[in-house]
mmCIF file of C-alpha atoms in Angstrom:
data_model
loop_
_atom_site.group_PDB
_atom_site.id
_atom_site.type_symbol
_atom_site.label_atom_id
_atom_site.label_comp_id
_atom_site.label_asym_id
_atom_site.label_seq_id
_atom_site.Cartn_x
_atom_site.Cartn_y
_atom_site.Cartn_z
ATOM 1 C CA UNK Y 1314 -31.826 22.907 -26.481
ATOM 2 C CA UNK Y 1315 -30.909 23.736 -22.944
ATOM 3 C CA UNK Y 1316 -33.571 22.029 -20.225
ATOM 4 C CA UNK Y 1317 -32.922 25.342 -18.004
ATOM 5 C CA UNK Y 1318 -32.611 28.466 -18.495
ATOM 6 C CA UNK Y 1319 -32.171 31.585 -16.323
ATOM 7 C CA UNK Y 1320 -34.747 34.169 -16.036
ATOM 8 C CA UNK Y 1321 -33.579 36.745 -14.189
ATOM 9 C CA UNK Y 1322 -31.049 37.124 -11.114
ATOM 10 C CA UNK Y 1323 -31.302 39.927 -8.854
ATOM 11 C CA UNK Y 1324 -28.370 41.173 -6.596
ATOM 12 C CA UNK Y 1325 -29.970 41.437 -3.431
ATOM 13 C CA UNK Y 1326 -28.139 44.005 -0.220
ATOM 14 C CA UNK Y 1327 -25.863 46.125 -2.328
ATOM 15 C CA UNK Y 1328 -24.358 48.027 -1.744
ATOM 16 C CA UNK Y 1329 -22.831 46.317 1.419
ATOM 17 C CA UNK Y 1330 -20.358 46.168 4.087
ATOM 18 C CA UNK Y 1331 -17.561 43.765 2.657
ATOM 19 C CA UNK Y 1332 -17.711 41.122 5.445
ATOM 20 C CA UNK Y 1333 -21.574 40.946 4.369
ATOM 21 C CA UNK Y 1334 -22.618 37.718 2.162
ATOM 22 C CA UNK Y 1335 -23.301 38.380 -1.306
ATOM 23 C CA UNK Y 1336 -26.962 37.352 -1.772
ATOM 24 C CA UNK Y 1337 -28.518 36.807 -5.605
ATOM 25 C CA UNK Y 1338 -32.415 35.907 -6.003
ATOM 26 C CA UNK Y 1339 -32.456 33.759 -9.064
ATOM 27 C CA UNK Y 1340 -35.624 32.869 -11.061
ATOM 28 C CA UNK Y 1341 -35.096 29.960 -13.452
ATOM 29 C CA UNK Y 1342 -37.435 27.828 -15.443
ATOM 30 C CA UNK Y 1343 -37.130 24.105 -15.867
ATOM 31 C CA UNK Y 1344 -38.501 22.672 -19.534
ATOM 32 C CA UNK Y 1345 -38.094 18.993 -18.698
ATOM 33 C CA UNK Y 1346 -37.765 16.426 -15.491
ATOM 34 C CA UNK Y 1347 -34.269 15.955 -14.553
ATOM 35 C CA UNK Y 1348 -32.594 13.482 -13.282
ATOM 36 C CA UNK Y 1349 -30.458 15.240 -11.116
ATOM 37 C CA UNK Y 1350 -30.142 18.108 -9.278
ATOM 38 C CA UNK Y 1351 -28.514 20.965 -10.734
ATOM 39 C CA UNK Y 1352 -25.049 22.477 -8.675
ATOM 40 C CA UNK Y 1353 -24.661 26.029 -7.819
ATOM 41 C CA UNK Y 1354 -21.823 28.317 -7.628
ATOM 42 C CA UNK Y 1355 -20.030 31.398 -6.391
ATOM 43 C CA UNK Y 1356 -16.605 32.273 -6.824
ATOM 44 C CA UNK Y 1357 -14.708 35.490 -6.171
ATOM 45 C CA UNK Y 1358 -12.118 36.541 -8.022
ATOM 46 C CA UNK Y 1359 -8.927 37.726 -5.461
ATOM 47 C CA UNK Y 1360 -6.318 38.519 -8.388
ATOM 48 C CA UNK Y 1361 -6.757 39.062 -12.345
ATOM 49 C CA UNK Y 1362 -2.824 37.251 -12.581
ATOM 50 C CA UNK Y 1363 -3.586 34.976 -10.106
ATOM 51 C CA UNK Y 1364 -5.886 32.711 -10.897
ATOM 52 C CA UNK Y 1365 -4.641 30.868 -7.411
ATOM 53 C CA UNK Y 1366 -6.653 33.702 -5.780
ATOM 54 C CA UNK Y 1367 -9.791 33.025 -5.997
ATOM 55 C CA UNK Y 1368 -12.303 31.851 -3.447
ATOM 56 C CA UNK Y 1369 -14.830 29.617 -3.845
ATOM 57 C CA UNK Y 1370 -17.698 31.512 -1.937
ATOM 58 C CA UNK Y 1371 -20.529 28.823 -1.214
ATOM 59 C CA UNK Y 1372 -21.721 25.158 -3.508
ATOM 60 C CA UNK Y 1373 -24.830 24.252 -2.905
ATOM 61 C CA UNK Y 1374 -27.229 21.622 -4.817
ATOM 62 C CA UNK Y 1375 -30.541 22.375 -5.691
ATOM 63 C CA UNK Y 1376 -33.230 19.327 -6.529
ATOM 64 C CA UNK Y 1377 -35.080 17.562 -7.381
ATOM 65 C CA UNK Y 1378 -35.990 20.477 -9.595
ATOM 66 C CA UNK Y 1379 -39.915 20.561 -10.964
ATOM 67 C CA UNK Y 1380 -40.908 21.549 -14.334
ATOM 68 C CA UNK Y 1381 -41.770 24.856 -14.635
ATOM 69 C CA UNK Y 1382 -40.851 28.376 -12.907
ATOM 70 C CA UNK Y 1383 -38.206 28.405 -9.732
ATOM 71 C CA UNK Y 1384 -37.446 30.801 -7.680
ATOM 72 C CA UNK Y 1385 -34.711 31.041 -4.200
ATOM 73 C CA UNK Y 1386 -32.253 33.206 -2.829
ATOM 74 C CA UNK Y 1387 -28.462 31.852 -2.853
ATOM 75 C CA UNK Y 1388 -26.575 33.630 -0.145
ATOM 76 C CA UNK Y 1389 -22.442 32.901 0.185
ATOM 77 C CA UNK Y 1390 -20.578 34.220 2.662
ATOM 78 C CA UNK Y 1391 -17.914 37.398 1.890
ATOM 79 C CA UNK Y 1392 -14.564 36.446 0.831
ATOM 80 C CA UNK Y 1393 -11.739 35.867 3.131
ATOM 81 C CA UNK Y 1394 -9.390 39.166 2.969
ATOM 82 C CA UNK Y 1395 -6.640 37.221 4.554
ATOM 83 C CA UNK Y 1396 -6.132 35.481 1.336
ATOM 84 C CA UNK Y 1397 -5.946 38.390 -1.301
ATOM 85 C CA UNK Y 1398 -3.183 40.117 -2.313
ATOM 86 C CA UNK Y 1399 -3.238 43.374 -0.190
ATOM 87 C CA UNK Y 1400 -2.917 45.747 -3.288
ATOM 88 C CA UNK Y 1401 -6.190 44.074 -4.952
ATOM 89 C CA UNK Y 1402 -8.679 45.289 -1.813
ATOM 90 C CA UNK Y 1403 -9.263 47.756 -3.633
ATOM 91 C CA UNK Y 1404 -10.797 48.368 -6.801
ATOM 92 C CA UNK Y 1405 -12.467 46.277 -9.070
ATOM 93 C CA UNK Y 1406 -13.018 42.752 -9.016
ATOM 94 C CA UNK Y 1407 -15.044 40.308 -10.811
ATOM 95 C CA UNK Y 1408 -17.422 37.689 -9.068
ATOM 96 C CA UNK Y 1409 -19.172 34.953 -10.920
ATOM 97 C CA UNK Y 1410 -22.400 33.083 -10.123
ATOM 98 C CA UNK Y 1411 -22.524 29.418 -12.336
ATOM 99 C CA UNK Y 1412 -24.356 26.419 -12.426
ATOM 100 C CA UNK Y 1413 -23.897 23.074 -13.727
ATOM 101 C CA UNK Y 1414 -25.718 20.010 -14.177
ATOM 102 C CA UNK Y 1415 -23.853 16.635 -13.771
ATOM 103 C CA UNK Y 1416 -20.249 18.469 -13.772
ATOM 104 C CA UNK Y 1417 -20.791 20.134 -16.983
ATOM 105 C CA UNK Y 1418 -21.498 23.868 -16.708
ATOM 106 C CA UNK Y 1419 -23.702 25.413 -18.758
ATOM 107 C CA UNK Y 1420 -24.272 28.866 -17.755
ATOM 108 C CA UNK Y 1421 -22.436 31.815 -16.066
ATOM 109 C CA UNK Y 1422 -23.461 35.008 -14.481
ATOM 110 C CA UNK Y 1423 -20.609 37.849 -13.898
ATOM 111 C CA UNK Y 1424 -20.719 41.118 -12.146
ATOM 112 C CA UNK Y 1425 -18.132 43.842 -11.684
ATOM 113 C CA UNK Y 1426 -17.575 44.320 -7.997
ATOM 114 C CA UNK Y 1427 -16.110 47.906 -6.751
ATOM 115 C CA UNK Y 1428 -14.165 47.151 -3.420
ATOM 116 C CA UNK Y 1429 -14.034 51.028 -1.685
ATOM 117 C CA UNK Y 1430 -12.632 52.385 1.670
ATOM 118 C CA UNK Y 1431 -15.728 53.469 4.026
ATOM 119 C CA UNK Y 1432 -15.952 54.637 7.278
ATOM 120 C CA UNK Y 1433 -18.700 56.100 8.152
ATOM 121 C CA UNK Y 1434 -17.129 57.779 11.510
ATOM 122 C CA UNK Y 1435 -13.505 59.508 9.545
ATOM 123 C CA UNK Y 1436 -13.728 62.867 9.559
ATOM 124 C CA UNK Y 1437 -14.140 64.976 6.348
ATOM 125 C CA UNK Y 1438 -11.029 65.311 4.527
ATOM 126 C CA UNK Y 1439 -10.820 68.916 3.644
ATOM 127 C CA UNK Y 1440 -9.295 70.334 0.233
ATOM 128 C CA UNK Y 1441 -5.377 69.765 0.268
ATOM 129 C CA UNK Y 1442 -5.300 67.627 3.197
ATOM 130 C CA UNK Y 1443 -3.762 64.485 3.049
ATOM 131 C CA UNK Y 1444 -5.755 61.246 4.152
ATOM 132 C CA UNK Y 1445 -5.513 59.836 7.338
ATOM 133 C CA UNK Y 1446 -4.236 56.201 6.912
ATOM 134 C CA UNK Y 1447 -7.178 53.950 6.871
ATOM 135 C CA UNK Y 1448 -8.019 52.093 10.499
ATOM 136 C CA UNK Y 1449 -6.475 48.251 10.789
ATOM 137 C CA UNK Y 1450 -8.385 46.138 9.503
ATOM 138 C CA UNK Y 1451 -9.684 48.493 6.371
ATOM 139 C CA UNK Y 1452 -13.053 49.017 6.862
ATOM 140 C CA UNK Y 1453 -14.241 48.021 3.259
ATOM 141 C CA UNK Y 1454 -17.725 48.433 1.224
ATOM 142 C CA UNK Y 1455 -18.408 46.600 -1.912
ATOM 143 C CA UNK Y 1456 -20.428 47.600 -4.629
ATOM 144 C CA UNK Y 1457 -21.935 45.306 -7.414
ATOM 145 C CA UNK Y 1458 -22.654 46.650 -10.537
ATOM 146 C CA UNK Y 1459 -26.188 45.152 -10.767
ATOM 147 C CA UNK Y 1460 -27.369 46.535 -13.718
ATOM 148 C CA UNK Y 1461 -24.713 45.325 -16.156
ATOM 149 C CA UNK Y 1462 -24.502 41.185 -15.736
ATOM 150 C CA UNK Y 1463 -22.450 39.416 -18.286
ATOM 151 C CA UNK Y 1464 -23.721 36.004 -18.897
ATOM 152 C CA UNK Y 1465 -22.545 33.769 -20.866
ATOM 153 C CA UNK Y 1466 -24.395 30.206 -21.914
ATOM 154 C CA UNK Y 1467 -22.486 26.670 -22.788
ATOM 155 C CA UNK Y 1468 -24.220 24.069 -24.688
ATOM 156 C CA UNK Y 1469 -24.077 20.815 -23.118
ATOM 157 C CA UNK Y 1470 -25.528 17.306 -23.109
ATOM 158 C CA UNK Y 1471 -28.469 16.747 -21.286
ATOM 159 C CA UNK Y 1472 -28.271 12.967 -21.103
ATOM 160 C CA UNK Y 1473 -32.026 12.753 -23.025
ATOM 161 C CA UNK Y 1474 -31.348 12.983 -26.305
ATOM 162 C CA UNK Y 1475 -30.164 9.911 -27.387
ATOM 163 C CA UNK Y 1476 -33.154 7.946 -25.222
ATOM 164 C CA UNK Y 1477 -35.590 10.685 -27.212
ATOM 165 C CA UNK Y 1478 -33.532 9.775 -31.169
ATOM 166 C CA UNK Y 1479 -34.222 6.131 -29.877
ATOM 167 C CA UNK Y 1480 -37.450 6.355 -28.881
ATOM 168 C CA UNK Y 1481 -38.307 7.642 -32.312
ATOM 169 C CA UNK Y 1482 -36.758 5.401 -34.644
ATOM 170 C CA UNK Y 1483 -38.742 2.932 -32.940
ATOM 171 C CA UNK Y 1484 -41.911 4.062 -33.446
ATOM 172 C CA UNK Y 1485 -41.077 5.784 -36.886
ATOM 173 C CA UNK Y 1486 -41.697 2.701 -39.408
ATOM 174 C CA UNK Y 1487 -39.377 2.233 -42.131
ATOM 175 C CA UNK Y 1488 -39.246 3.779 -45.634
ATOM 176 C CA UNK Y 1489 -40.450 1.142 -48.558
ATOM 177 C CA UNK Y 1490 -38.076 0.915 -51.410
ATOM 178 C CA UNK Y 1491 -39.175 0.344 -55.484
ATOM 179 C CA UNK Y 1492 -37.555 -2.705 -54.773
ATOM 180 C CA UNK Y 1493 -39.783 -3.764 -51.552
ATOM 181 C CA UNK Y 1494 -43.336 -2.824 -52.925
ATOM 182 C CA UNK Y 1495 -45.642 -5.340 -53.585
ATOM 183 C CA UNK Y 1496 -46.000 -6.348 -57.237
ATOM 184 C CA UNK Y 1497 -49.273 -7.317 -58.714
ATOM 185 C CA UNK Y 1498 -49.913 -11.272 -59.505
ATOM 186 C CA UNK Y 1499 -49.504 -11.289 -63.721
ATOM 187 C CA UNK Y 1500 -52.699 -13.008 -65.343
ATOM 188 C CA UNK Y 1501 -52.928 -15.524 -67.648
ATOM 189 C CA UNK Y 1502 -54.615 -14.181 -70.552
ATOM 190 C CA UNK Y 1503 -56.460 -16.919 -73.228
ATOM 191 C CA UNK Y 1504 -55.230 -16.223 -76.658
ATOM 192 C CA UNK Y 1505 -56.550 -13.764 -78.787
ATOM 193 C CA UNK Y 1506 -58.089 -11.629 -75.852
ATOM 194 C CA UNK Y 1507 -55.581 -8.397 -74.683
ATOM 195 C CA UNK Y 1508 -54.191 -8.695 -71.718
ATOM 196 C CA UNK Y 1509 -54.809 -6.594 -68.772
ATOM 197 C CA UNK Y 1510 -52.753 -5.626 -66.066
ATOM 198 C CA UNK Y 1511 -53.683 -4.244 -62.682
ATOM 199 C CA UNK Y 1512 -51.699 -1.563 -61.267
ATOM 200 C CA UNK Y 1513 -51.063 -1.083 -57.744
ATOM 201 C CA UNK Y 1514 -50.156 2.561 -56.540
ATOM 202 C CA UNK Y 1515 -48.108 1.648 -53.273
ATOM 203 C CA UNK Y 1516 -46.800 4.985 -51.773
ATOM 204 C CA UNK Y 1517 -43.744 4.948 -48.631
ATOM 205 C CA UNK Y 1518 -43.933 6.914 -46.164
ATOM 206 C CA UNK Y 1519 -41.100 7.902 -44.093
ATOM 207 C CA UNK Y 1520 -41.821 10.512 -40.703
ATOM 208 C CA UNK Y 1521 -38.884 12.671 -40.666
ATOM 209 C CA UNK Y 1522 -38.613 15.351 -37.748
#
């Protein structure tokens, strides 16, 4: 069973100018004490066939996390255009928000992101007109499809659960065999009286979760 699990993520300042950080306010709950903190993460994806592409937005740690309901705002800054290929400005991208505890991630939040040309100052283009060609640099909005997350949750070892398995086989006592229950002493019976024998009705219990 996962020890934390995300309750809702909301995409905060969207749409936005795309030199803007990309800001998410993430409510998670925390079942159990951990004993570490938990890793952040938000990556941008520059190029679907270039996986080289992609920019690591912002990493942050979070911790020591308390049990219950947790709330905070993670804010990473826009992604460097220099380092995209110039025909994937625009359209649609992908970027993912993750987190992992001790290396091993366990969940992963994705939103479409719509990369458009705005300037609020160009003149209309009027019907059968030709665009002018877009100032230097391209003056670029993004737009993150809020309402349609795709997450996507990877089981993973806590690090408790083999402390917890021992914990209870220690205090669990062990199951009595036929073999192990007590016997009753036989009497010695005079001759010519029937013999009696007293029966003992041993039962084993064994606690089984």
């Amino acid at each position: 069973m996962a020890m934390v699990n995300v309750v809702n993520m909301v995409v905060l300042d969207n749409p936005t100018a795309f030199t803007n950080p990309f800001q998410f306010e993430i409510t998670f709950e925390c079942l159990q004490e951990l004993d570490d903190d938990l890793e952040w993460k938000v990556l941008y994806v520059g190029s679907a066939q270039d996986a080289s592409r992609d920019q690591v937005l912002d990493e942050i740690l979070v911790g020591p996390v308390p049990v219950g309901t947790n709330k905070f705002v993670l804010q990473a800054d826009a992604p460097d255009p220099s380092q995209l290929p110039p025909e994937d400005l625009l359209g649609v991208t992908v970027v993912l928000v993750t987190c992992s505890y001790k290396e091993r991630e366990f969940v992963r939040v994705g939103y479409y992101v719509n990369n458009e040309y705005h300037d609020p100052n160009a003149p209309p283009v009027l019907e059968g007109e030709e665009p002018p060609a877009p100032p230097q640099p391209i003056p670029l909005e993004f737009i993150i499809l809020a309402d349609k997350p795709r997450v996507t949750k990877f089981p993973i070892s806590w690090g408790d659960e083999l402390p917890q398995q021992q914990q209870q086989q220690q205090q669990t006592p062990p199951a009595m065999t036929m073999n192990q229950q007590q016997q009753p002493p036989q009497l010695q019976t005079p001759s010519g009286i029937v013999s009696m024998q007293e029966e003992s009705n041993l039962s084993a219990v064994a606690m089984m979760e």
